[in-house]
Amino acid sequence: MKAGKLSTFLKSGAIWGFVVLELIFFSVAGEFMSLSNKAFMDLDNMLLLLKQSAPIGIIAMGMTIIMINGNIDLSVGAIFALSAVVLLDSMTWTMFAGLGDWVIPVSWLLALLTGVVLGAINGLIVWKTGVDAFIVTLGSMLGFRGLVFMYNGENPTSYLNWTLVDFAEAQFLGLHTATWFLAVVTLVIWYVMTRTVHGRNAHAIGDNREAAVNAGIRVGPHILINFIIIGFLAALSAVVFYSESGSVNPNDGQLYELWVITAVVLGGTKLAGGSGSILSTLGGVLAIQLLRKGLGHIGADTETVNLVIGLILIAVLFLDRQLNLKGKEELKT
Amino acid sequence: MTVPVPALRLEGIVKTFPGVRALDDVSFSVMPGEVHALMGENGAGKSTLMKVLGGIHQPEEGQIIVAEVPTVMTSPLQAKSKGIVFIHQELSLAEELSVAENIYLGELPKRSFGRVDWGSLYAQTDAILSKLRVGFDARTRVGDLSIANQQMVEIARALTVDAKAVIFDEPTASLTDAEKVVLFDVISDLKAQGVGIIYISHRMEEIFKMTDRISVLRDGQYRGTLVTADTDEDEVTQLMIGRSLDLTRAASTHDLGDVALEVRNLSCGHLFQNVSFAVRRGEVLGFYGLVGAGRTEIAETLFGLRDPSGGSIHLDGKEIRITSPVDAIRMGLSLVPEDRKGQGLVLGMNCRDNMTLPQIGDLTAGPFVAEGAEIAIFDQYRDKLDIRTPGWKQTVGNLSGGNQQKIVIGKWLSMHPSVLIVDEPTRGIDVGSKSEIHNLIRELAAQGYAVIVISSEMPEVLHVSDRIVAMYSGRVMRTFTSDEVTEDNLIQAISGIASEQVA
């Protein structure tokens, strides 16, 4: 192992250490406190956990590149809901009536297109107006959610296509369809961020925007692309989830943005941009899902789960800050 | 009559930074009611001395004595409580607050339950303002004031304590002539009240108009104090620059090529006006002037970061329009910016990624970055520029200043530009690496690059340049060839003296 690798490994591996700790803790605690006699580390339980991580996880990959780029997107929950509405409702449109099961790819495309368009709207506004992404997406979060309610009022939008449900519930090599989507998205985004020009430039812009401009990088298009990617992923997350559930409530996806950001931050991505890791985000997503599931396993209720996750988030960021401060002082001397 | 006690006395101050003796046995004193100029070139140690005085740096040796009481300064706030007040070039005011709130920030008069005593706050403030004879009152929002009046607020803040000594650091840098008159009145008033004043400025005219004595620093050493009435500009200049320059003039031995870049009557609002110059291939054109003379702004305009308000830019004889750095880079202009860490480098990225940043769009294999090609470029310029780093994976933030600067230079050289603009090539770089960078610049010229060097350090600009453009407040005062230039005529040109006969 070359010099410097170990410290990098420790830093990027910290979240995975936390995941392992959780596994051990819940396995042991589960023995004494669980209401069920099933072990926490049961294979089926773990596969289910991966599947349940997918909706947040897929969006979190997009949020990681947005945040590395120095922005944030609060509208992902609303994009998620609106794409879901488009997905389920379009399957009932009379113009697609003759398509049979071929309506599935058409509806998927429509839903994904919805995400792309909404993301592009966010990106264009951020690029062209120069308004902070936090403000822009706060506005679009409200606006997009408004569209969801305009679509069907307070009523859920429902449609079950059994072919689709079969697909969504399928397991290939043991992993559920949703898990495969999460895996593929993680891999693709990881490649984008580490191996492509776009990824490199997004890093540079997030770390030092002025230096990036001085190097002749066009900042705006990169920002736009990232918002399109996260819009697409929010829609993909909806496609994966609602293909199975078949019913979307107008309030679905609320607070998703916060869960996603929590996962990304737990994974070590800086809010200020410039640094972050796709794989660590995956760790952050799994850590949160493990906490939710594990605390449930030992009999805690939802309120307790939220309280604990909140405390852990602050503790982790505090630790991170202390470690970074120490590093900076070392640099100074 | 008793012998007056100095308001502030410095004795044998020594301050070293790794590799540099920034202050070497500096002593001088300011009497009450005296305006004492502190002069010296950039890097002579003035700002370090002020930071020692303000408690930001602790001296290794020596004493600060305020009104005959030896004092250890630990912070600017503590210095203020001892009666030492700074009026900085950069203002530090809360724009949204009123004048009164700014003046008493942190020390607002209180009534019971922590309520602000607005009545006495405004009364006290207006009392101070009336002493300064300014045209605004305590309730004015600071953001609505002109820069000069904001400076008055800073001065008013100084008057809230029983100031023994007030230090003005380049106070006229951003003032109009009319505003200067007001400032000078205020300084005279302070002087009449028996306050000791340290006046830091490069501007000879002001120094000779305002001050009683002049102390000169050079290379961190105290070089003597002159009585203003008994001296002249030549003597002061001599004292400031009369070092034995170990940097010899390096006129080109190679033949110069064609004109690469020509600028005609370029203007940018109030930043600079009617600037014309040309630089040939194989030539180093130096730009020298005070901070704020418009040198960096010219570089930024050439690089597409600012829109010119007039004039034209010609590259290889053809007029070009540059609206963004993307244009500039495509046309073969490159800029090594003044603030290396803030504008030149992505500190969190590794050496290779920084070096190839402007061109990775062209270094691709399918959808991916061709890392092999990147490493090849890095290796080539690491060897060529002698960049000392353990490897390309090293984070740039961990390199020394000299090596960081070489990364920035290598970044542009690897793009094969025709014109290289280097703004403050050796700012924050240790002495050894400085001469390396200087040699590098000379070498690049010998290889046929047209190089523009902007510098605030006279020895540097004299050493590397074939010709020197002297600027003063947004205008080109004179362009010197290396035969004509002397330290004397250069410093006069950039101080705005003797502009008429040479313009």
PDB file of N, CA, C and O in Angstrom, chain A residues 191-238:
ATOM      1  N   TYR A 191     -18.601   6.155 -11.985  1.00  0.00           N
ATOM      2  CA  TYR A 191     -17.776   6.336 -13.186  1.00  0.00           C
ATOM      3  C   TYR A 191     -17.816   7.772 -13.671  1.00  0.00           C
ATOM      4  O   TYR A 191     -16.798   8.358 -14.022  1.00  0.00           O
ATOM      5  N   VAL A 192     -19.022   8.335 -13.675  1.00  0.00           N
ATOM      6  CA  VAL A 192     -19.152   9.717 -14.146  1.00  0.00           C
ATOM      7  C   VAL A 192     -18.276  10.646 -13.312  1.00  0.00           C
ATOM      8  O   VAL A 192     -17.548  11.488 -13.832  1.00  0.00           O
ATOM      9  N   MET A 193     -18.330  10.439 -11.981  1.00  0.00           N
ATOM     10  CA  MET A 193     -17.609  11.388 -11.126  1.00  0.00           C
ATOM     11  C   MET A 193     -16.103  11.165 -11.111  1.00  0.00           C
ATOM     12  O   MET A 193     -15.339  12.088 -10.901  1.00  0.00           O
ATOM     13  N   THR A 194     -15.666   9.935 -11.287  1.00  0.00           N
ATOM     14  CA  THR A 194     -14.224   9.686 -11.177  1.00  0.00           C
ATOM     15  C   THR A 194     -13.524   9.615 -12.523  1.00  0.00           C
ATOM     16  O   THR A 194     -12.318   9.781 -12.595  1.00  0.00           O
ATOM     17  N   ARG A 195     -14.253   9.330 -13.579  1.00  0.00           N
ATOM     18  CA  ARG A 195     -13.563   9.045 -14.836  1.00  0.00           C
ATOM     19  C   ARG A 195     -13.881   9.992 -15.981  1.00  0.00           C
ATOM     20  O   ARG A 195     -13.224   9.961 -17.000  1.00  0.00           O
ATOM     21  N   THR A 196     -14.924  10.820 -15.826  1.00  0.00           N
ATOM     22  CA  THR A 196     -15.283  11.656 -16.982  1.00  0.00           C
ATOM     23  C   THR A 196     -14.878  13.111 -16.769  1.00  0.00           C
ATOM     24  O   THR A 196     -14.620  13.551 -15.649  1.00  0.00           O
ATOM     25  N   VAL A 197     -14.827  13.824 -17.877  1.00  0.00           N
ATOM     26  CA  VAL A 197     -14.505  15.248 -17.851  1.00  0.00           C
ATOM     27  C   VAL A 197     -15.530  15.999 -17.014  1.00  0.00           C
ATOM     28  O   VAL A 197     -15.190  16.863 -16.203  1.00  0.00           O
ATOM     29  N   HIS A 198     -16.799  15.618 -17.213  1.00  0.00           N
ATOM     30  CA  HIS A 198     -17.852  16.292 -16.448  1.00  0.00           C
ATOM     31  C   HIS A 198     -17.620  16.144 -14.943  1.00  0.00           C
ATOM     32  O   HIS A 198     -17.724  17.107 -14.187  1.00  0.00           O
ATOM     33  N   GLY A 199     -17.304  14.928 -14.527  1.00  0.00           N
ATOM     34  CA  GLY A 199     -17.072  14.692 -13.101  1.00  0.00           C
ATOM     35  C   GLY A 199     -15.906  15.498 -12.572  1.00  0.00           C
ATOM     36  O   GLY A 199     -15.982  16.133 -11.519  1.00  0.00           O
ATOM     37  N   ARG A 200     -14.816  15.489 -13.330  1.00  0.00           N
ATOM     38  CA  ARG A 200     -13.628  16.236 -12.915  1.00  0.00           C
ATOM     39  C   ARG A 200     -13.947  17.714 -12.779  1.00  0.00           C
ATOM     40  O   ARG A 200     -13.613  18.365 -11.795  1.00  0.00           O
ATOM     41  N   ASN A 201     -14.632  18.267 -13.801  1.00  0.00           N
ATOM     42  CA  ASN A 201     -14.943  19.694 -13.772  1.00  0.00           C
ATOM     43  C   ASN A 201     -15.921  20.039 -12.654  1.00  0.00           C
ATOM     44  O   ASN A 201     -15.815  21.093 -12.036  1.00  0.00           O
ATOM     45  N   ALA A 202     -16.873  19.123 -12.397  1.00  0.00           N
ATOM     46  CA  ALA A 202     -17.835  19.373 -11.318  1.00  0.00           C
ATOM     47  C   ALA A 202     -17.104  19.466  -9.983  1.00  0.00           C
ATOM     48  O   ALA A 202     -17.398  20.336  -9.152  1.00  0.00           O
ATOM     49  N   HIS A 203     -16.130  18.596  -9.767  1.00  0.00           N
ATOM     50  CA  HIS A 203     -15.293  18.660  -8.576  1.00  0.00           C
ATOM     51  C   HIS A 203     -14.593  20.011  -8.477  1.00  0.00           C
ATOM     52  O   HIS A 203     -14.612  20.671  -7.439  1.00  0.00           O
ATOM     53  N   ALA A 204     -13.962  20.398  -9.584  1.00  0.00           N
ATOM     54  CA  ALA A 204     -13.171  21.635  -9.592  1.00  0.00           C
ATOM     55  C   ALA A 204     -14.053  22.842  -9.301  1.00  0.00           C
ATOM     56  O   ALA A 204     -13.678  23.721  -8.525  1.00  0.00           O
ATOM     57  N   ILE A 205     -15.249  22.858  -9.898  1.00  0.00           N
ATOM     58  CA  ILE A 205     -16.150  23.995  -9.689  1.00  0.00           C
ATOM     59  C   ILE A 205     -16.570  24.070  -8.226  1.00  0.00           C
ATOM     60  O   ILE A 205     -16.602  25.134  -7.622  1.00  0.00           O
ATOM     61  N   GLY A 206     -16.873  22.906  -7.642  1.00  0.00           N
ATOM     62  CA  GLY A 206     -17.307  22.895  -6.247  1.00  0.00           C
ATOM     63  C   GLY A 206     -16.193  23.284  -5.293  1.00  0.00           C
ATOM     64  O   GLY A 206     -16.433  23.906  -4.263  1.00  0.00           O
ATOM     65  N   ASP A 207     -14.965  22.921  -5.635  1.00  0.00           N
ATOM     66  CA  ASP A 207     -13.839  23.202  -4.746  1.00  0.00           C
ATOM     67  C   ASP A 207     -13.415  24.655  -4.857  1.00  0.00           C
ATOM     68  O   ASP A 207     -13.220  25.335  -3.849  1.00  0.00           O
ATOM     69  N   ASN A 208     -13.251  25.153  -6.065  1.00  0.00           N
ATOM     70  CA  ASN A 208     -12.822  26.532  -6.247  1.00  0.00           C
ATOM     71  C   ASN A 208     -13.373  27.049  -7.563  1.00  0.00           C
ATOM     72  O   ASN A 208     -12.762  26.912  -8.607  1.00  0.00           O
ATOM     73  N   ARG A 209     -14.542  27.640  -7.460  1.00  0.00           N
ATOM     74  CA  ARG A 209     -15.242  28.075  -8.657  1.00  0.00           C
ATOM     75  C   ARG A 209     -14.430  29.073  -9.468  1.00  0.00           C
ATOM     76  O   ARG A 209     -14.381  29.023 -10.689  1.00  0.00           O
ATOM     77  N   GLU A 210     -13.760  29.990  -8.773  1.00  0.00           N
ATOM     78  CA  GLU A 210     -13.000  31.021  -9.467  1.00  0.00           C
ATOM     79  C   GLU A 210     -11.860  30.402 -10.276  1.00  0.00           C
ATOM     80  O   GLU A 210     -11.615  30.777 -11.424  1.00  0.00           O
ATOM     81  N   ALA A 211     -11.155  29.447  -9.651  1.00  0.00           N
ATOM     82  CA  ALA A 211     -10.051  28.798 -10.355  1.00  0.00           C
ATOM     83  C   ALA A 211     -10.581  28.025 -11.561  1.00  0.00           C
ATOM     84  O   ALA A 211      -9.941  27.982 -12.614  1.00  0.00           O
ATOM     85  N   ALA A 212     -11.758  27.433 -11.403  1.00  0.00           N
ATOM     86  CA  ALA A 212     -12.355  26.689 -12.510  1.00  0.00           C
ATOM     87  C   ALA A 212     -12.677  27.635 -13.667  1.00  0.00           C
ATOM     88  O   ALA A 212     -12.383  27.344 -14.827  1.00  0.00           O
ATOM     89  N   VAL A 213     -13.259  28.786 -13.350  1.00  0.00           N
ATOM     90  CA  VAL A 213     -13.553  29.774 -14.387  1.00  0.00           C
ATOM     91  C   VAL A 213     -12.259  30.211 -15.059  1.00  0.00           C
ATOM     92  O   VAL A 213     -12.165  30.309 -16.281  1.00  0.00           O
ATOM     93  N   ASN A 214     -11.229  30.444 -14.247  1.00  0.00           N
ATOM     94  CA  ASN A 214      -9.945  30.876 -14.799  1.00  0.00           C
ATOM     95  C   ASN A 214      -9.281  29.810 -15.652  1.00  0.00           C
ATOM     96  O   ASN A 214      -8.384  30.099 -16.421  1.00  0.00           O
ATOM     97  N   ALA A 215      -9.685  28.561 -15.473  1.00  0.00           N
ATOM     98  CA  ALA A 215      -9.136  27.492 -16.299  1.00  0.00           C
ATOM     99  C   ALA A 215      -9.990  27.290 -17.548  1.00  0.00           C
ATOM    100  O   ALA A 215      -9.807  26.326 -18.279  1.00  0.00           O
ATOM    101  N   GLY A 216     -10.933  28.187 -17.768  1.00  0.00           N
ATOM    102  CA  GLY A 216     -11.739  28.112 -18.981  1.00  0.00           C
ATOM    103  C   GLY A 216     -12.867  27.096 -18.909  1.00  0.00           C
ATOM    104  O   GLY A 216     -13.375  26.665 -19.942  1.00  0.00           O
ATOM    105  N   ILE A 217     -13.252  26.701 -17.701  1.00  0.00           N
ATOM    106  CA  ILE A 217     -14.367  25.762 -17.578  1.00  0.00           C
ATOM    107  C   ILE A 217     -15.672  26.560 -17.591  1.00  0.00           C
ATOM    108  O   ILE A 217     -15.806  27.553 -16.861  1.00  0.00           O
ATOM    109  N   ARG A 218     -16.608  26.137 -18.425  1.00  0.00           N
ATOM    110  CA  ARG A 218     -17.926  26.796 -18.435  1.00  0.00           C
ATOM    111  C   ARG A 218     -18.744  26.212 -17.301  1.00  0.00           C
ATOM    112  O   ARG A 218     -19.175  25.057 -17.361  1.00  0.00           O
ATOM    113  N   VAL A 219     -18.956  27.023 -16.281  1.00  0.00           N
ATOM    114  CA  VAL A 219     -19.574  26.542 -15.052  1.00  0.00           C
ATOM    115  C   VAL A 219     -21.040  26.178 -15.269  1.00  0.00           C
ATOM    116  O   VAL A 219     -21.513  25.134 -14.827  1.00  0.00           O
ATOM    117  N   GLY A 220     -21.774  27.041 -15.984  1.00  0.00           N
ATOM    118  CA  GLY A 220     -23.220  26.887 -16.124  1.00  0.00           C
ATOM    119  C   GLY A 220     -23.655  25.539 -16.674  1.00  0.00           C
ATOM    120  O   GLY A 220     -24.496  24.861 -16.061  1.00  0.00           O
ATOM    121  N   PRO A 221     -23.112  25.115 -17.818  1.00  0.00           N
ATOM    122  CA  PRO A 221     -23.565  23.841 -18.385  1.00  0.00           C
ATOM    123  C   PRO A 221     -23.349  22.658 -17.435  1.00  0.00           C
ATOM    124  O   PRO A 221     -24.183  21.749 -17.393  1.00  0.00           O
ATOM    125  N   HIS A 222     -22.266  22.693 -16.685  1.00  0.00           N
ATOM    126  CA  HIS A 222     -22.039  21.592 -15.742  1.00  0.00           C
ATOM    127  C   HIS A 222     -23.112  21.572 -14.653  1.00  0.00           C
ATOM    128  O   HIS A 222     -23.593  20.524 -14.243  1.00  0.00           O
ATOM    129  N   ILE A 223     -23.476  22.766 -14.187  1.00  0.00           N
ATOM    130  CA  ILE A 223     -24.541  22.855 -13.181  1.00  0.00           C
ATOM    131  C   ILE A 223     -25.839  22.298 -13.761  1.00  0.00           C
ATOM    132  O   ILE A 223     -26.531  21.497 -13.128  1.00  0.00           O
ATOM    133  N   LEU A 224     -26.145  22.704 -14.989  1.00  0.00           N
ATOM    134  CA  LEU A 224     -27.376  22.244 -15.632  1.00  0.00           C
ATOM    135  C   LEU A 224     -27.385  20.726 -15.745  1.00  0.00           C
ATOM    136  O   LEU A 224     -28.375  20.068 -15.394  1.00  0.00           O
ATOM    137  N   ILE A 225     -26.277  20.172 -16.223  1.00  0.00           N
ATOM    138  CA  ILE A 225     -26.216  18.715 -16.392  1.00  0.00           C
ATOM    139  C   ILE A 225     -26.475  18.015 -15.054  1.00  0.00           C
ATOM    140  O   ILE A 225     -27.228  17.033 -14.981  1.00  0.00           O
ATOM    141  N   ASN A 226     -25.883  18.528 -13.998  1.00  0.00           N
ATOM    142  CA  ASN A 226     -26.077  17.887 -12.699  1.00  0.00           C
ATOM    143  C   ASN A 226     -27.529  17.925 -12.248  1.00  0.00           C
ATOM    144  O   ASN A 226     -28.039  16.960 -11.681  1.00  0.00           O
ATOM    145  N   PHE A 227     -28.200  19.045 -12.484  1.00  0.00           N
ATOM    146  CA  PHE A 227     -29.610  19.114 -12.094  1.00  0.00           C
ATOM    147  C   PHE A 227     -30.464  18.185 -12.955  1.00  0.00           C
ATOM    148  O   PHE A 227     -31.446  17.614 -12.477  1.00  0.00           O
ATOM    149  N   ILE A 228     -30.071  18.034 -14.221  1.00  0.00           N
ATOM    150  CA  ILE A 228     -30.799  17.086 -15.072  1.00  0.00           C
ATOM    151  C   ILE A 228     -30.585  15.663 -14.550  1.00  0.00           C
ATOM    152  O   ILE A 228     -31.529  14.865 -14.464  1.00  0.00           O
ATOM    153  N   ILE A 229     -29.341  15.367 -14.166  1.00  0.00           N
ATOM    154  CA  ILE A 229     -29.067  14.023 -13.652  1.00  0.00           C
ATOM    155  C   ILE A 229     -29.889  13.745 -12.399  1.00  0.00           C
ATOM    156  O   ILE A 229     -30.512  12.684 -12.266  1.00  0.00           O
ATOM    157  N   ILE A 230     -29.932  14.694 -11.472  1.00  0.00           N
ATOM    158  CA  ILE A 230     -30.658  14.415 -10.229  1.00  0.00           C
ATOM    159  C   ILE A 230     -32.160  14.352 -10.502  1.00  0.00           C
ATOM    160  O   ILE A 230     -32.876  13.537  -9.891  1.00  0.00           O
ATOM    161  N   GLY A 231     -32.662  15.160 -11.435  1.00  0.00           N
ATOM    162  CA  GLY A 231     -34.077  15.077 -11.793  1.00  0.00           C
ATOM    163  C   GLY A 231     -34.398  13.702 -12.362  1.00  0.00           C
ATOM    164  O   GLY A 231     -35.386  13.052 -11.972  1.00  0.00           O
ATOM    165  N   PHE A 232     -33.520  13.237 -13.256  1.00  0.00           N
ATOM    166  CA  PHE A 232     -33.690  11.909 -13.843  1.00  0.00           C
ATOM    167  C   PHE A 232     -33.680  10.840 -12.752  1.00  0.00           C
ATOM    168  O   PHE A 232     -34.539   9.937 -12.740  1.00  0.00           O
ATOM    169  N   LEU A 233     -32.741  10.951 -11.817  1.00  0.00           N
ATOM    170  CA  LEU A 233     -32.636   9.922 -10.781  1.00  0.00           C
ATOM    171  C   LEU A 233     -33.822   9.956  -9.820  1.00  0.00           C
ATOM    172  O   LEU A 233     -34.285   8.905  -9.361  1.00  0.00           O
ATOM    173  N   ALA A 234     -34.333  11.143  -9.515  1.00  0.00           N
ATOM    174  CA  ALA A 234     -35.521  11.226  -8.662  1.00  0.00           C
ATOM    175  C   ALA A 234     -36.688  10.528  -9.350  1.00  0.00           C
ATOM    176  O   ALA A 234     -37.471   9.792  -8.725  1.00  0.00           O
ATOM    177  N   ALA A 235     -36.797  10.730 -10.672  1.00  0.00           N
ATOM    178  CA  ALA A 235     -37.858  10.067 -11.427  1.00  0.00           C
ATOM    179  C   ALA A 235     -37.617   8.559 -11.486  1.00  0.00           C
ATOM    180  O   ALA A 235     -38.551   7.763 -11.341  1.00  0.00           O
ATOM    181  N   LEU A 236     -36.355   8.162 -11.673  1.00  0.00           N
ATOM    182  CA  LEU A 236     -36.034   6.738 -11.723  1.00  0.00           C
ATOM    183  C   LEU A 236     -36.388   6.068 -10.397  1.00  0.00           C
ATOM    184  O   LEU A 236     -36.935   4.956 -10.362  1.00  0.00           O
ATOM    185  N   SER A 237     -36.096   6.773  -9.327  1.00  0.00           N
ATOM    186  CA  SER A 237     -36.434   6.262  -7.999  1.00  0.00           C
ATOM    187  C   SER A 237     -37.940   6.042  -7.897  1.00  0.00           C
ATOM    188  O   SER A 237     -38.406   5.011  -7.394  1.00  0.00           O
ATOM    189  N   ALA A 238     -38.723   6.997  -8.409  1.00  0.00           N
ATOM    190  CA  ALA A 238     -40.190   6.869  -8.397  1.00  0.00           C
ATOM    191  C   ALA A 238     -40.625   5.690  -9.253  1.00  0.00           C
ATOM    192  O   ALA A 238     -41.494   4.898  -8.864  1.00  0.00           O
TER     193      ALA A 238
END
